[in-house]
Amino acid sequence: MVIENRPGAGGNLGAEIAARAAPDGYTRLIANNSLTANFSLYRKLPCDPFRDFAPISMGATSPNMILTHPARDRWWWTRWPAM
């Protein structure tokens, strides 16, 4: 087993290398939720996480949080889509 860390660009660099690898079953990509969140953060992605990858298993879970400054109304995010 060879582990090759390719950090950078929110995981896009490693995802691009994995997407371009030969489809022989030997390349695995371990990614977090940034792989799908990058869809809304970057104008152009080097690969499509929904088309270029197939899920194998869930290795871990991690909670996501929305944080705000204490002086701000803590329910502002519920109105965010309407803003």
PDB file of N, CA, C and O in Angstrom, residues 19-75:
ATOM      1  N   ALA A  19      -9.349  11.107  -9.740  1.00  0.00           N
ATOM      2  CA  ALA A  19     -10.301  11.018 -10.851  1.00  0.00           C
ATOM      3  C   ALA A  19      -9.610  10.657 -12.156  1.00  0.00           C
ATOM      4  O   ALA A  19     -10.187   9.974 -12.992  1.00  0.00           O
ATOM      5  N   ARG A  20      -8.359  11.089 -12.317  1.00  0.00           N
ATOM      6  CA  ARG A  20      -7.624  10.812 -13.555  1.00  0.00           C
ATOM      7  C   ARG A  20      -6.857   9.485 -13.511  1.00  0.00           C
ATOM      8  O   ARG A  20      -6.277   9.090 -14.517  1.00  0.00           O
ATOM      9  N   ALA A  21      -6.858   8.818 -12.373  1.00  0.00           N
ATOM     10  CA  ALA A  21      -6.148   7.538 -12.253  1.00  0.00           C
ATOM     11  C   ALA A  21      -6.850   6.466 -13.084  1.00  0.00           C
ATOM     12  O   ALA A  21      -8.044   6.560 -13.370  1.00  0.00           O
ATOM     13  N   ALA A  22      -6.092   5.465 -13.443  1.00  0.00           N
ATOM     14  CA  ALA A  22      -6.672   4.349 -14.208  1.00  0.00           C
ATOM     15  C   ALA A  22      -7.778   3.687 -13.391  1.00  0.00           C
ATOM     16  O   ALA A  22      -7.609   3.458 -12.194  1.00  0.00           O
ATOM     17  N   PRO A  23      -8.908   3.367 -14.009  1.00  0.00           N
ATOM     18  CA  PRO A  23     -10.021   2.756 -13.273  1.00  0.00           C
ATOM     19  C   PRO A  23      -9.800   1.255 -13.046  1.00  0.00           C
ATOM     20  O   PRO A  23     -10.586   0.414 -13.465  1.00  0.00           O
ATOM     21  N   ASP A  24      -8.713   0.936 -12.369  1.00  0.00           N
ATOM     22  CA  ASP A  24      -8.349  -0.465 -12.156  1.00  0.00           C
ATOM     23  C   ASP A  24      -8.694  -0.972 -10.759  1.00  0.00           C
ATOM     24  O   ASP A  24      -8.450  -2.127 -10.435  1.00  0.00           O
ATOM     25  N   GLY A  25      -9.253  -0.101  -9.908  1.00  0.00           N
ATOM     26  CA  GLY A  25      -9.640  -0.513  -8.564  1.00  0.00           C
ATOM     27  C   GLY A  25      -8.549  -0.381  -7.526  1.00  0.00           C
ATOM     28  O   GLY A  25      -8.765  -0.701  -6.360  1.00  0.00           O
ATOM     29  N   TYR A  26      -7.382   0.101  -7.920  1.00  0.00           N
ATOM     30  CA  TYR A  26      -6.276   0.220  -6.974  1.00  0.00           C
ATOM     31  C   TYR A  26      -6.164   1.597  -6.335  1.00  0.00           C
ATOM     32  O   TYR A  26      -5.456   1.770  -5.358  1.00  0.00           O
ATOM     33  N   THR A  27      -6.811   2.586  -6.875  1.00  0.00           N
ATOM     34  CA  THR A  27      -6.733   3.941  -6.337  1.00  0.00           C
ATOM     35  C   THR A  27      -7.951   4.220  -5.475  1.00  0.00           C
ATOM     36  O   THR A  27      -9.086   3.990  -5.891  1.00  0.00           O
ATOM     37  N   ARG A  28      -7.701   4.704  -4.274  1.00  0.00           N
ATOM     38  CA  ARG A  28      -8.776   5.079  -3.345  1.00  0.00           C
ATOM     39  C   ARG A  28      -8.592   6.541  -2.964  1.00  0.00           C
ATOM     40  O   ARG A  28      -7.479   7.007  -2.782  1.00  0.00           O
ATOM     41  N   LEU A  29      -9.690   7.232  -2.814  1.00  0.00           N
ATOM     42  CA  LEU A  29      -9.674   8.619  -2.345  1.00  0.00           C
ATOM     43  C   LEU A  29     -10.424   8.657  -1.025  1.00  0.00           C
ATOM     44  O   LEU A  29     -11.578   8.235  -0.950  1.00  0.00           O
ATOM     45  N   ILE A  30      -9.756   9.126  -0.001  1.00  0.00           N
ATOM     46  CA  ILE A  30     -10.416   9.333   1.291  1.00  0.00           C
ATOM     47  C   ILE A  30     -10.624  10.835   1.428  1.00  0.00           C
ATOM     48  O   ILE A  30      -9.660  11.598   1.473  1.00  0.00           O
ATOM     49  N   ALA A  31     -11.861  11.243   1.455  1.00  0.00           N
ATOM     50  CA  ALA A  31     -12.179  12.670   1.470  1.00  0.00           C
ATOM     51  C   ALA A  31     -13.233  12.961   2.526  1.00  0.00           C
ATOM     52  O   ALA A  31     -13.941  12.066   2.977  1.00  0.00           O
ATOM     53  N   ASN A  32     -13.329  14.221   2.885  1.00  0.00           N
ATOM     54  CA  ASN A  32     -14.370  14.632   3.831  1.00  0.00           C
ATOM     55  C   ASN A  32     -15.464  15.373   3.072  1.00  0.00           C
ATOM     56  O   ASN A  32     -15.502  15.364   1.848  1.00  0.00           O
ATOM     57  N   ASN A  33     -16.327  16.033   3.799  1.00  0.00           N
ATOM     58  CA  ASN A  33     -17.462  16.696   3.154  1.00  0.00           C
ATOM     59  C   ASN A  33     -17.065  17.878   2.275  1.00  0.00           C
ATOM     60  O   ASN A  33     -17.883  18.386   1.529  1.00  0.00           O
ATOM     61  N   SER A  34     -15.810  18.316   2.335  1.00  0.00           N
ATOM     62  CA  SER A  34     -15.392  19.417   1.464  1.00  0.00           C
ATOM     63  C   SER A  34     -15.436  19.012  -0.009  1.00  0.00           C
ATOM     64  O   SER A  34     -15.576  19.850  -0.881  1.00  0.00           O
ATOM     65  N   LEU A  35     -15.343  17.732  -0.284  1.00  0.00           N
ATOM     66  CA  LEU A  35     -15.385  17.266  -1.672  1.00  0.00           C
ATOM     67  C   LEU A  35     -16.695  17.689  -2.348  1.00  0.00           C
ATOM     68  O   LEU A  35     -16.693  18.126  -3.489  1.00  0.00           O
ATOM     69  N   THR A  36     -17.790  17.592  -1.658  1.00  0.00           N
ATOM     70  CA  THR A  36     -19.064  18.013  -2.233  1.00  0.00           C
ATOM     71  C   THR A  36     -19.357  19.491  -1.969  1.00  0.00           C
ATOM     72  O   THR A  36     -20.028  20.134  -2.772  1.00  0.00           O
ATOM     73  N   ALA A  37     -18.845  20.039  -0.874  1.00  0.00           N
ATOM     74  CA  ALA A  37     -19.053  21.462  -0.579  1.00  0.00           C
ATOM     75  C   ALA A  37     -18.296  22.346  -1.571  1.00  0.00           C
ATOM     76  O   ALA A  37     -18.728  23.466  -1.854  1.00  0.00           O
ATOM     77  N   ASN A  38     -17.190  21.859  -2.106  1.00  0.00           N
ATOM     78  CA  ASN A  38     -16.404  22.643  -3.056  1.00  0.00           C
ATOM     79  C   ASN A  38     -17.194  22.980  -4.309  1.00  0.00           C
ATOM     80  O   ASN A  38     -16.865  23.925  -5.018  1.00  0.00           O
ATOM     81  N   PHE A  39     -18.240  22.228  -4.571  1.00  0.00           N
ATOM     82  CA  PHE A  39     -19.114  22.495  -5.710  1.00  0.00           C
ATOM     83  C   PHE A  39     -19.659  23.918  -5.655  1.00  0.00           C
ATOM     84  O   PHE A  39     -19.829  24.557  -6.679  1.00  0.00           O
ATOM     85  N   SER A  40     -19.958  24.396  -4.459  1.00  0.00           N
ATOM     86  CA  SER A  40     -20.515  25.738  -4.312  1.00  0.00           C
ATOM     87  C   SER A  40     -19.461  26.797  -4.002  1.00  0.00           C
ATOM     88  O   SER A  40     -19.770  27.980  -4.008  1.00  0.00           O
ATOM     89  N   LEU A  41     -18.225  26.386  -3.749  1.00  0.00           N
ATOM     90  CA  LEU A  41     -17.182  27.335  -3.379  1.00  0.00           C
ATOM     91  C   LEU A  41     -16.251  27.721  -4.528  1.00  0.00           C
ATOM     92  O   LEU A  41     -15.676  28.792  -4.529  1.00  0.00           O
ATOM     93  N   TYR A  42     -16.098  26.834  -5.490  1.00  0.00           N
ATOM     94  CA  TYR A  42     -15.178  27.072  -6.599  1.00  0.00           C
ATOM     95  C   TYR A  42     -15.956  27.188  -7.902  1.00  0.00           C
ATOM     96  O   TYR A  42     -16.885  26.431  -8.144  1.00  0.00           O
ATOM     97  N   ARG A  43     -15.547  28.124  -8.726  1.00  0.00           N
ATOM     98  CA  ARG A  43     -16.232  28.353  -9.999  1.00  0.00           C
ATOM     99  C   ARG A  43     -16.058  27.158 -10.943  1.00  0.00           C
ATOM    100  O   ARG A  43     -16.978  26.753 -11.626  1.00  0.00           O
ATOM    101  N   LYS A  44     -14.844  26.616 -10.991  1.00  0.00           N
ATOM    102  CA  LYS A  44     -14.571  25.496 -11.884  1.00  0.00           C
ATOM    103  C   LYS A  44     -13.784  24.440 -11.114  1.00  0.00           C
ATOM    104  O   LYS A  44     -12.756  24.727 -10.535  1.00  0.00           O
ATOM    105  N   LEU A  45     -14.289  23.220 -11.132  1.00  0.00           N
ATOM    106  CA  LEU A  45     -13.626  22.112 -10.452  1.00  0.00           C
ATOM    107  C   LEU A  45     -12.945  21.210 -11.483  1.00  0.00           C
ATOM    108  O   LEU A  45     -13.442  21.057 -12.601  1.00  0.00           O
ATOM    109  N   PRO A  46     -11.827  20.591 -11.098  1.00  0.00           N
ATOM    110  CA  PRO A  46     -11.137  19.708 -12.032  1.00  0.00           C
ATOM    111  C   PRO A  46     -11.858  18.382 -12.262  1.00  0.00           C
ATOM    112  O   PRO A  46     -11.543  17.655 -13.192  1.00  0.00           O
ATOM    113  N   CYS A  47     -12.813  18.064 -11.414  1.00  0.00           N
ATOM    114  CA  CYS A  47     -13.579  16.828 -11.566  1.00  0.00           C
ATOM    115  C   CYS A  47     -14.959  17.024 -10.938  1.00  0.00           C
ATOM    116  O   CYS A  47     -15.186  17.962 -10.195  1.00  0.00           O
ATOM    117  N   ASP A  48     -15.861  16.134 -11.266  1.00  0.00           N
ATOM    118  CA  ASP A  48     -17.214  16.177 -10.724  1.00  0.00           C
ATOM    119  C   ASP A  48     -17.331  15.075  -9.674  1.00  0.00           C
ATOM    120  O   ASP A  48     -17.290  13.898 -10.022  1.00  0.00           O
ATOM    121  N   PRO A  49     -17.456  15.434  -8.397  1.00  0.00           N
ATOM    122  CA  PRO A  49     -17.481  14.400  -7.358  1.00  0.00           C
ATOM    123  C   PRO A  49     -18.660  13.443  -7.469  1.00  0.00           C
ATOM    124  O   PRO A  49     -18.577  12.309  -7.033  1.00  0.00           O
ATOM    125  N   PHE A  50     -19.739  13.861  -8.093  1.00  0.00           N
ATOM    126  CA  PHE A  50     -20.912  13.001  -8.227  1.00  0.00           C
ATOM    127  C   PHE A  50     -20.807  12.067  -9.432  1.00  0.00           C
ATOM    128  O   PHE A  50     -21.375  10.986  -9.445  1.00  0.00           O
ATOM    129  N   ARG A  51     -20.066  12.474 -10.437  1.00  0.00           N
ATOM    130  CA  ARG A  51     -19.923  11.668 -11.644  1.00  0.00           C
ATOM    131  C   ARG A  51     -18.647  10.812 -11.624  1.00  0.00           C
ATOM    132  O   ARG A  51     -18.645   9.675 -12.090  1.00  0.00           O
ATOM    133  N   ASP A  52     -17.558  11.357 -11.087  1.00  0.00           N
ATOM    134  CA  ASP A  52     -16.252  10.710 -11.182  1.00  0.00           C
ATOM    135  C   ASP A  52     -15.931   9.727 -10.066  1.00  0.00           C
ATOM    136  O   ASP A  52     -14.926   9.017 -10.156  1.00  0.00           O
ATOM    137  N   PHE A  53     -16.737   9.684  -9.020  1.00  0.00           N
ATOM    138  CA  PHE A  53     -16.448   8.803  -7.886  1.00  0.00           C
ATOM    139  C   PHE A  53     -17.677   7.997  -7.499  1.00  0.00           C
ATOM    140  O   PHE A  53     -18.804   8.425  -7.703  1.00  0.00           O
ATOM    141  N   ALA A  54     -17.421   6.830  -6.943  1.00  0.00           N
ATOM    142  CA  ALA A  54     -18.494   5.981  -6.421  1.00  0.00           C
ATOM    143  C   ALA A  54     -18.196   5.696  -4.958  1.00  0.00           C
ATOM    144  O   ALA A  54     -17.078   5.313  -4.619  1.00  0.00           O
ATOM    145  N   PRO A  55     -19.150   5.907  -4.058  1.00  0.00           N
ATOM    146  CA  PRO A  55     -18.886   5.653  -2.634  1.00  0.00           C
ATOM    147  C   PRO A  55     -18.694   4.163  -2.368  1.00  0.00           C
ATOM    148  O   PRO A  55     -19.361   3.316  -2.978  1.00  0.00           O
ATOM    149  N   ILE A  56     -17.761   3.868  -1.463  1.00  0.00           N
ATOM    150  CA  ILE A  56     -17.503   2.482  -1.072  1.00  0.00           C
ATOM    151  C   ILE A  56     -18.030   2.237   0.332  1.00  0.00           C
ATOM    152  O   ILE A  56     -18.775   1.299   0.574  1.00  0.00           O
ATOM    153  N   SER A  57     -17.638   3.100   1.257  1.00  0.00           N
ATOM    154  CA  SER A  57     -18.125   2.977   2.632  1.00  0.00           C
ATOM    155  C   SER A  57     -17.923   4.297   3.350  1.00  0.00           C
ATOM    156  O   SER A  57     -17.185   5.167   2.898  1.00  0.00           O
ATOM    157  N   MET A  58     -18.589   4.434   4.477  1.00  0.00           N
ATOM    158  CA  MET A  58     -18.408   5.607   5.315  1.00  0.00           C
ATOM    159  C   MET A  58     -17.413   5.230   6.417  1.00  0.00           C
ATOM    160  O   MET A  58     -17.653   4.298   7.178  1.00  0.00           O
ATOM    161  N   GLY A  59     -16.299   5.925   6.456  1.00  0.00           N
ATOM    162  CA  GLY A  59     -15.261   5.624   7.426  1.00  0.00           C
ATOM    163  C   GLY A  59     -15.445   6.344   8.742  1.00  0.00           C
ATOM    164  O   GLY A  59     -15.003   5.877   9.785  1.00  0.00           O
ATOM    165  N   ALA A  60     -16.098   7.497   8.700  1.00  0.00           N
ATOM    166  CA  ALA A  60     -16.289   8.288   9.912  1.00  0.00           C
ATOM    167  C   ALA A  60     -17.386   9.312   9.667  1.00  0.00           C
ATOM    168  O   ALA A  60     -17.777   9.563   8.542  1.00  0.00           O
ATOM    169  N   THR A  61     -17.869   9.886  10.736  1.00  0.00           N
ATOM    170  CA  THR A  61     -18.811  10.990  10.642  1.00  0.00           C
ATOM    171  C   THR A  61     -18.243  12.175  11.408  1.00  0.00           C
ATOM    172  O   THR A  61     -17.464  12.004  12.345  1.00  0.00           O
ATOM    173  N   SER A  62     -18.628  13.344  10.984  1.00  0.00           N
ATOM    174  CA  SER A  62     -18.205  14.536  11.716  1.00  0.00           C
ATOM    175  C   SER A  62     -19.345  15.547  11.684  1.00  0.00           C
ATOM    176  O   SER A  62     -19.959  15.756  10.634  1.00  0.00           O
ATOM    177  N   PRO A  63     -19.632  16.140  12.809  1.00  0.00           N
ATOM    178  CA  PRO A  63     -20.723  17.120  12.844  1.00  0.00           C
ATOM    179  C   PRO A  63     -20.289  18.429  12.192  1.00  0.00           C
ATOM    180  O   PRO A  63     -19.119  18.779  12.176  1.00  0.00           O
ATOM    181  N   ASN A  64     -21.238  19.112  11.612  1.00  0.00           N
ATOM    182  CA  ASN A  64     -21.004  20.434  11.052  1.00  0.00           C
ATOM    183  C   ASN A  64     -21.718  21.451  11.923  1.00  0.00           C
ATOM    184  O   ASN A  64     -22.777  21.177  12.469  1.00  0.00           O
ATOM    185  N   MET A  65     -21.124  22.617  12.034  1.00  0.00           N
ATOM    186  CA  MET A  65     -21.696  23.649  12.892  1.00  0.00           C
ATOM    187  C   MET A  65     -21.771  24.958  12.124  1.00  0.00           C
ATOM    188  O   MET A  65     -20.926  25.242  11.284  1.00  0.00           O
ATOM    189  N   ILE A  66     -22.783  25.736  12.425  1.00  0.00           N
ATOM    190  CA  ILE A  66     -22.882  27.102  11.937  1.00  0.00           C
ATOM    191  C   ILE A  66     -22.660  27.996  13.148  1.00  0.00           C
ATOM    192  O   ILE A  66     -23.401  27.920  14.123  1.00  0.00           O
ATOM    193  N   LEU A  67     -21.628  28.804  13.085  1.00  0.00           N
ATOM    194  CA  LEU A  67     -21.278  29.674  14.205  1.00  0.00           C
ATOM    195  C   LEU A  67     -21.454  31.126  13.807  1.00  0.00           C
ATOM    196  O   LEU A  67     -21.325  31.484  12.642  1.00  0.00           O
ATOM    197  N   THR A  68     -21.723  31.955  14.796  1.00  0.00           N
ATOM    198  CA  THR A  68     -21.873  33.377  14.546  1.00  0.00           C
ATOM    199  C   THR A  68     -21.339  34.158  15.746  1.00  0.00           C
ATOM    200  O   THR A  68     -21.112  33.596  16.812  1.00  0.00           O
ATOM    201  N   HIS A  69     -21.146  35.417  15.547  1.00  0.00           N
ATOM    202  CA  HIS A  69     -20.673  36.279  16.629  1.00  0.00           C
ATOM    203  C   HIS A  69     -21.763  36.384  17.694  1.00  0.00           C
ATOM    204  O   HIS A  69     -22.957  36.456  17.366  1.00  0.00           O
ATOM    205  N   PRO A  70     -21.387  36.397  18.977  1.00  0.00           N
ATOM    206  CA  PRO A  70     -22.410  36.446  20.039  1.00  0.00           C
ATOM    207  C   PRO A  70     -23.327  37.665  19.972  1.00  0.00           C
ATOM    208  O   PRO A  70     -24.466  37.606  20.416  1.00  0.00           O
ATOM    209  N   ALA A  71     -22.853  38.767  19.395  1.00  0.00           N
ATOM    210  CA  ALA A  71     -23.680  39.978  19.319  1.00  0.00           C
ATOM    211  C   ALA A  71     -24.738  39.884  18.217  1.00  0.00           C
ATOM    212  O   ALA A  71     -25.687  40.657  18.209  1.00  0.00           O
ATOM    213  N   ARG A  72     -24.582  38.955  17.313  1.00  0.00           N
ATOM    214  CA  ARG A  72     -25.538  38.825  16.211  1.00  0.00           C
ATOM    215  C   ARG A  72     -26.726  37.952  16.626  1.00  0.00           C
ATOM    216  O   ARG A  72     -26.590  37.043  17.422  1.00  0.00           O
ATOM    217  N   ASP A  73     -27.871  38.248  16.040  1.00  0.00           N
ATOM    218  CA  ASP A  73     -29.057  37.432  16.280  1.00  0.00           C
ATOM    219  C   ASP A  73     -28.737  35.987  15.906  1.00  0.00           C
ATOM    220  O   ASP A  73     -28.349  35.695  14.787  1.00  0.00           O
ATOM    221  N   ARG A  74     -28.895  35.071  16.831  1.00  0.00           N
ATOM    222  CA  ARG A  74     -28.466  33.695  16.584  1.00  0.00           C
ATOM    223  C   ARG A  74     -29.356  32.944  15.606  1.00  0.00           C
ATOM    224  O   ARG A  74     -29.008  31.863  15.158  1.00  0.00           O
ATOM    225  N   TRP A  75     -30.489  33.503  15.243  1.00  0.00           N
ATOM    226  CA  TRP A  75     -31.374  32.832  14.289  1.00  0.00           C
ATOM    227  C   TRP A  75     -31.289  33.443  12.893  1.00  0.00           C
ATOM    228  O   TRP A  75     -32.080  33.127  12.022  1.00  0.00           O
TER     229      TRP A  75
END
